[in-house]
mmCIF file of C-alpha atoms in Angstrom:
data_model
loop_
_atom_site.group_PDB
_atom_site.id
_atom_site.type_symbol
_atom_site.label_atom_id
_atom_site.label_comp_id
_atom_site.label_asym_id
_atom_site.label_seq_id
_atom_site.Cartn_x
_atom_site.Cartn_y
_atom_site.Cartn_z
ATOM 1 C CA UNK L 1 182.391 1.210 -8.009
ATOM 2 C CA UNK L 2 180.991 3.580 -5.494
ATOM 3 C CA UNK L 3 177.876 4.917 -7.813
ATOM 4 C CA UNK L 4 175.133 4.052 -9.716
ATOM 5 C CA UNK L 5 176.017 4.359 -13.750
ATOM 6 C CA UNK L 6 172.576 5.109 -14.468
ATOM 7 C CA UNK L 7 171.046 7.127 -11.829
ATOM 8 C CA UNK L 8 174.056 8.060 -9.575
ATOM 9 C CA UNK L 9 173.330 7.230 -6.812
ATOM 10 C CA UNK L 10 175.729 6.085 -3.702
ATOM 11 C CA UNK L 11 175.406 2.050 -4.352
ATOM 12 C CA UNK L 12 176.305 -0.358 -1.240
ATOM 13 C CA UNK L 13 176.790 -3.949 -0.319
ATOM 14 C CA UNK L 14 174.487 -6.566 -1.466
ATOM 15 C CA UNK L 15 174.112 -10.128 -1.753
ATOM 16 C CA UNK L 16 173.023 -11.960 -4.092
ATOM 17 C CA UNK L 17 172.756 -15.265 -3.938
ATOM 18 C CA UNK L 18 175.635 -17.513 -6.073
ATOM 19 C CA UNK L 19 176.898 -14.117 -6.966
ATOM 20 C CA UNK L 20 178.309 -12.819 -3.125
ATOM 21 C CA UNK L 21 177.901 -9.047 -1.890
ATOM 22 C CA UNK L 22 176.912 -7.199 -5.144
ATOM 23 C CA UNK L 23 177.578 -3.190 -5.286
ATOM 24 C CA UNK L 24 173.233 -2.373 -5.483
ATOM 25 C CA UNK L 25 171.092 1.122 -6.105
ATOM 26 C CA UNK L 26 168.854 1.134 -3.834
ATOM 27 C CA UNK L 27 167.103 3.912 -6.150
ATOM 28 C CA UNK L 28 167.401 1.805 -9.557
ATOM 29 C CA UNK L 29 166.751 -1.197 -7.525
ATOM 30 C CA UNK L 30 168.813 -3.547 -9.440
ATOM 31 C CA UNK L 31 172.540 -4.901 -9.066
ATOM 32 C CA UNK L 32 175.374 -2.995 -10.410
ATOM 33 C CA UNK L 33 178.130 -5.487 -11.776
ATOM 34 C CA UNK L 34 181.869 -4.248 -12.307
ATOM 35 C CA UNK L 35 182.008 -2.464 -15.492
ATOM 36 C CA UNK L 36 185.379 -2.450 -16.927
ATOM 37 C CA UNK L 37 187.200 -2.383 -20.604
ATOM 38 C CA UNK L 38 188.904 -4.858 -22.570
ATOM 39 C CA UNK L 39 192.072 -5.028 -24.693
ATOM 40 C CA UNK L 40 194.186 -7.500 -26.676
ATOM 41 C CA UNK L 41 197.233 -7.883 -26.598
ATOM 42 C CA UNK L 42 199.932 -9.498 -29.209
ATOM 43 C CA UNK L 43 202.826 -11.552 -29.307
ATOM 44 C CA UNK L 44 203.386 -10.611 -33.132
ATOM 45 C CA UNK L 45 205.677 -13.722 -34.814
ATOM 46 C CA UNK L 46 206.856 -13.706 -38.111
ATOM 47 C CA UNK L 47 206.019 -16.649 -41.043
ATOM 48 C CA UNK L 48 208.830 -18.517 -38.993
ATOM 49 C CA UNK L 49 208.189 -17.260 -35.961
ATOM 50 C CA UNK L 50 212.088 -17.769 -34.927
ATOM 51 C CA UNK L 51 210.730 -13.670 -34.565
ATOM 52 C CA UNK L 52 209.125 -11.254 -32.566
ATOM 53 C CA UNK L 53 208.025 -7.706 -33.561
ATOM 54 C CA UNK L 54 208.509 -5.200 -30.297
ATOM 55 C CA UNK L 55 207.042 -1.654 -30.565
ATOM 56 C CA UNK L 56 208.007 1.842 -29.370
ATOM 57 C CA UNK L 57 204.646 3.862 -28.461
ATOM 58 C CA UNK L 58 203.513 7.474 -27.283
ATOM 59 C CA UNK L 59 207.560 8.495 -26.723
ATOM 60 C CA UNK L 60 208.091 5.414 -24.320
ATOM 61 C CA UNK L 61 211.516 4.985 -24.286
ATOM 62 C CA UNK L 62 210.563 1.379 -23.627
ATOM 63 C CA UNK L 63 209.793 -1.835 -25.740
ATOM 64 C CA UNK L 64 206.519 -3.152 -25.565
ATOM 65 C CA UNK L 65 203.251 -5.741 -27.422
ATOM 66 C CA UNK L 66 201.576 -3.564 -30.232
ATOM 67 C CA UNK L 67 198.300 -3.847 -28.008
ATOM 68 C CA UNK L 68 194.584 -2.560 -28.585
ATOM 69 C CA UNK L 69 190.559 -1.788 -26.854
ATOM 70 C CA UNK L 70 188.332 -4.220 -28.498
ATOM 71 C CA UNK L 71 185.130 -2.155 -30.166
ATOM 72 C CA UNK L 72 181.715 -2.459 -29.654
ATOM 73 C CA UNK L 73 180.725 -5.344 -31.561
ATOM 74 C CA UNK L 74 183.780 -7.120 -32.469
ATOM 75 C CA UNK L 75 185.415 -10.371 -30.733
ATOM 76 C CA UNK L 76 189.043 -9.855 -29.613
ATOM 77 C CA UNK L 77 190.380 -12.141 -32.100
ATOM 78 C CA UNK L 78 188.968 -9.714 -34.775
ATOM 79 C CA UNK L 79 190.449 -6.566 -32.490
ATOM 80 C CA UNK L 80 193.762 -8.389 -32.242
ATOM 81 C CA UNK L 81 194.683 -8.180 -36.176
ATOM 82 C CA UNK L 82 193.168 -5.209 -37.255
ATOM 83 C CA UNK L 83 194.733 -3.625 -34.371
ATOM 84 C CA UNK L 84 197.725 -5.329 -35.908
ATOM 85 C CA UNK L 85 197.153 -3.906 -39.822
ATOM 86 C CA UNK L 86 195.902 -0.106 -38.276
ATOM 87 C CA UNK L 87 199.089 0.292 -35.589
ATOM 88 C CA UNK L 88 201.915 -1.755 -37.749
ATOM 89 C CA UNK L 89 200.120 -2.683 -41.418
ATOM 90 C CA UNK L 90 199.904 -6.385 -41.603
ATOM 91 C CA UNK L 91 198.278 -9.078 -42.799
ATOM 92 C CA UNK L 92 197.294 -11.967 -39.651
ATOM 93 C CA UNK L 93 197.742 -15.313 -41.411
ATOM 94 C CA UNK L 94 196.981 -16.818 -37.701
ATOM 95 C CA UNK L 95 196.228 -16.490 -33.733
ATOM 96 C CA UNK L 96 195.736 -18.721 -31.034
ATOM 97 C CA UNK L 97 195.151 -16.711 -27.462
ATOM 98 C CA UNK L 98 196.971 -17.508 -24.652
ATOM 99 C CA UNK L 99 196.382 -16.570 -21.706
ATOM 100 C CA UNK L 100 194.773 -13.033 -19.758
ATOM 101 C CA UNK L 101 194.990 -10.429 -17.298
ATOM 102 C CA UNK L 102 193.571 -8.355 -15.368
ATOM 103 C CA UNK L 103 195.184 -4.051 -15.589
ATOM 104 C CA UNK L 104 194.261 -2.280 -12.548
ATOM 105 C CA UNK L 105 196.106 0.787 -13.701
ATOM 106 C CA UNK L 106 193.445 1.047 -17.091
ATOM 107 C CA UNK L 107 191.113 -0.802 -14.871
ATOM 108 C CA UNK L 108 191.289 -3.403 -18.196
ATOM 109 C CA UNK L 109 190.439 -6.897 -18.668
ATOM 110 C CA UNK L 110 193.658 -7.944 -21.361
ATOM 111 C CA UNK L 111 193.436 -10.580 -23.531
ATOM 112 C CA UNK L 112 196.438 -11.034 -24.733
ATOM 113 C CA UNK L 113 197.506 -12.920 -28.273
ATOM 114 C CA UNK L 114 199.922 -15.016 -30.076
ATOM 115 C CA UNK L 115 200.158 -13.930 -33.555
ATOM 116 C CA UNK L 116 201.578 -14.696 -37.185
ATOM 117 C CA UNK L 117 201.393 -12.381 -40.368
ATOM 118 C CA UNK L 118 201.735 -12.573 -43.691
ATOM 119 C CA UNK L 119 205.326 -10.431 -43.816
ATOM 120 C CA UNK L 120 208.161 -9.012 -42.269
ATOM 121 C CA UNK L 121 208.088 -5.172 -43.745
ATOM 122 C CA UNK L 122 207.194 -2.566 -41.582
ATOM 123 C CA UNK L 123 206.668 0.122 -44.403
ATOM 124 C CA UNK L 124 202.990 0.486 -42.974
ATOM 125 C CA UNK L 125 203.815 1.835 -39.834
ATOM 126 C CA UNK L 126 200.858 4.060 -38.597
ATOM 127 C CA UNK L 127 202.289 7.261 -36.165
ATOM 128 C CA UNK L 128 200.854 5.477 -33.266
ATOM 129 C CA UNK L 129 203.937 3.331 -33.255
ATOM 130 C CA UNK L 130 207.305 5.508 -32.590
ATOM 131 C CA UNK L 131 209.117 2.728 -33.638
ATOM 132 C CA UNK L 132 208.644 -1.589 -35.025
ATOM 133 C CA UNK L 133 211.370 -3.677 -34.383
ATOM 134 C CA UNK L 134 212.235 -8.206 -35.697
ATOM 135 C CA UNK L 135 213.525 -9.242 -32.412
ATOM 136 C CA UNK L 136 214.874 -12.929 -32.312
ATOM 137 C CA UNK L 137 213.501 -14.706 -29.405
ATOM 138 C CA UNK L 138 215.994 -14.459 -27.006
ATOM 139 C CA UNK L 139 216.871 -10.375 -28.253
ATOM 140 C CA UNK L 140 213.135 -9.666 -27.261
ATOM 141 C CA UNK L 141 213.236 -11.554 -23.932
ATOM 142 C CA UNK L 142 216.238 -8.976 -23.688
ATOM 143 C CA UNK L 143 214.304 -5.972 -25.118
ATOM 144 C CA UNK L 144 211.005 -5.758 -23.784
ATOM 145 C CA UNK L 145 209.884 -3.179 -21.221
ATOM 146 C CA UNK L 146 211.583 -4.964 -17.244
ATOM 147 C CA UNK L 147 208.485 -5.348 -15.150
ATOM 148 C CA UNK L 148 206.263 -4.787 -16.852
ATOM 149 C CA UNK L 149 202.865 -6.800 -18.421
ATOM 150 C CA UNK L 150 204.585 -7.112 -21.805
ATOM 151 C CA UNK L 151 206.980 -8.627 -20.458
ATOM 152 C CA UNK L 152 204.797 -11.186 -18.135
ATOM 153 C CA UNK L 153 202.640 -12.348 -21.659
ATOM 154 C CA UNK L 154 206.165 -12.466 -23.815
ATOM 155 C CA UNK L 155 207.182 -15.080 -21.036
ATOM 156 C CA UNK L 156 204.018 -16.647 -20.933
ATOM 157 C CA UNK L 157 203.997 -17.043 -24.465
ATOM 158 C CA UNK L 158 207.699 -18.762 -24.681
ATOM 159 C CA UNK L 159 206.797 -20.649 -21.315
ATOM 160 C CA UNK L 160 203.658 -22.366 -23.184
ATOM 161 C CA UNK L 161 204.962 -22.772 -26.990
ATOM 162 C CA UNK L 162 208.118 -24.435 -25.434
ATOM 163 C CA UNK L 163 209.224 -24.922 -29.218
ATOM 164 C CA UNK L 164 206.197 -25.901 -30.472
ATOM 165 C CA UNK L 165 204.721 -23.876 -33.701
ATOM 166 C CA UNK L 166 201.620 -21.853 -33.910
ATOM 167 C CA UNK L 167 199.865 -23.614 -36.610
ATOM 168 C CA UNK L 168 198.819 -21.439 -39.540
ATOM 169 C CA UNK L 169 194.381 -20.029 -38.963
ATOM 170 C CA UNK L 170 192.131 -20.848 -42.184
ATOM 171 C CA UNK L 171 190.053 -18.243 -40.841
ATOM 172 C CA UNK L 172 189.712 -15.190 -42.783
ATOM 173 C CA UNK L 173 191.278 -12.211 -40.730
#
């Protein structure tokens, strides 16, 4: 961030106790902390937790995880369930936070969740998704886009879960 989001003045680094050097606007006399997008990414599992849903989107040739931005006033868990419902027509019946990673390409903090859905039916898929397919765990690992953030999230989930089943949450989404 090089310019003040309030007045457009060029920012300069100024020391702030307990924070270090932070962009500062001399015109507004205020510190400007970094601004970034927040999004969710989901490892979607069937009820038996033996299949993972991967999607192709926006004309891409590779399988990735379902993802979307967190809306103002929404928590990340709500965003995960909403995105799954909006893009795939599936109801989330359980979820757990896995990991976060900053994605510099689009200035986004990605929050990854593992989610259980009520059904494997894909007849509610919207035009936001080009293709969706259920894969076995091993096939999902083999088919996800290599070198992608989606691959890192999937591998992290599988390493952390190590055969443990995600308990279906009681919270309604």
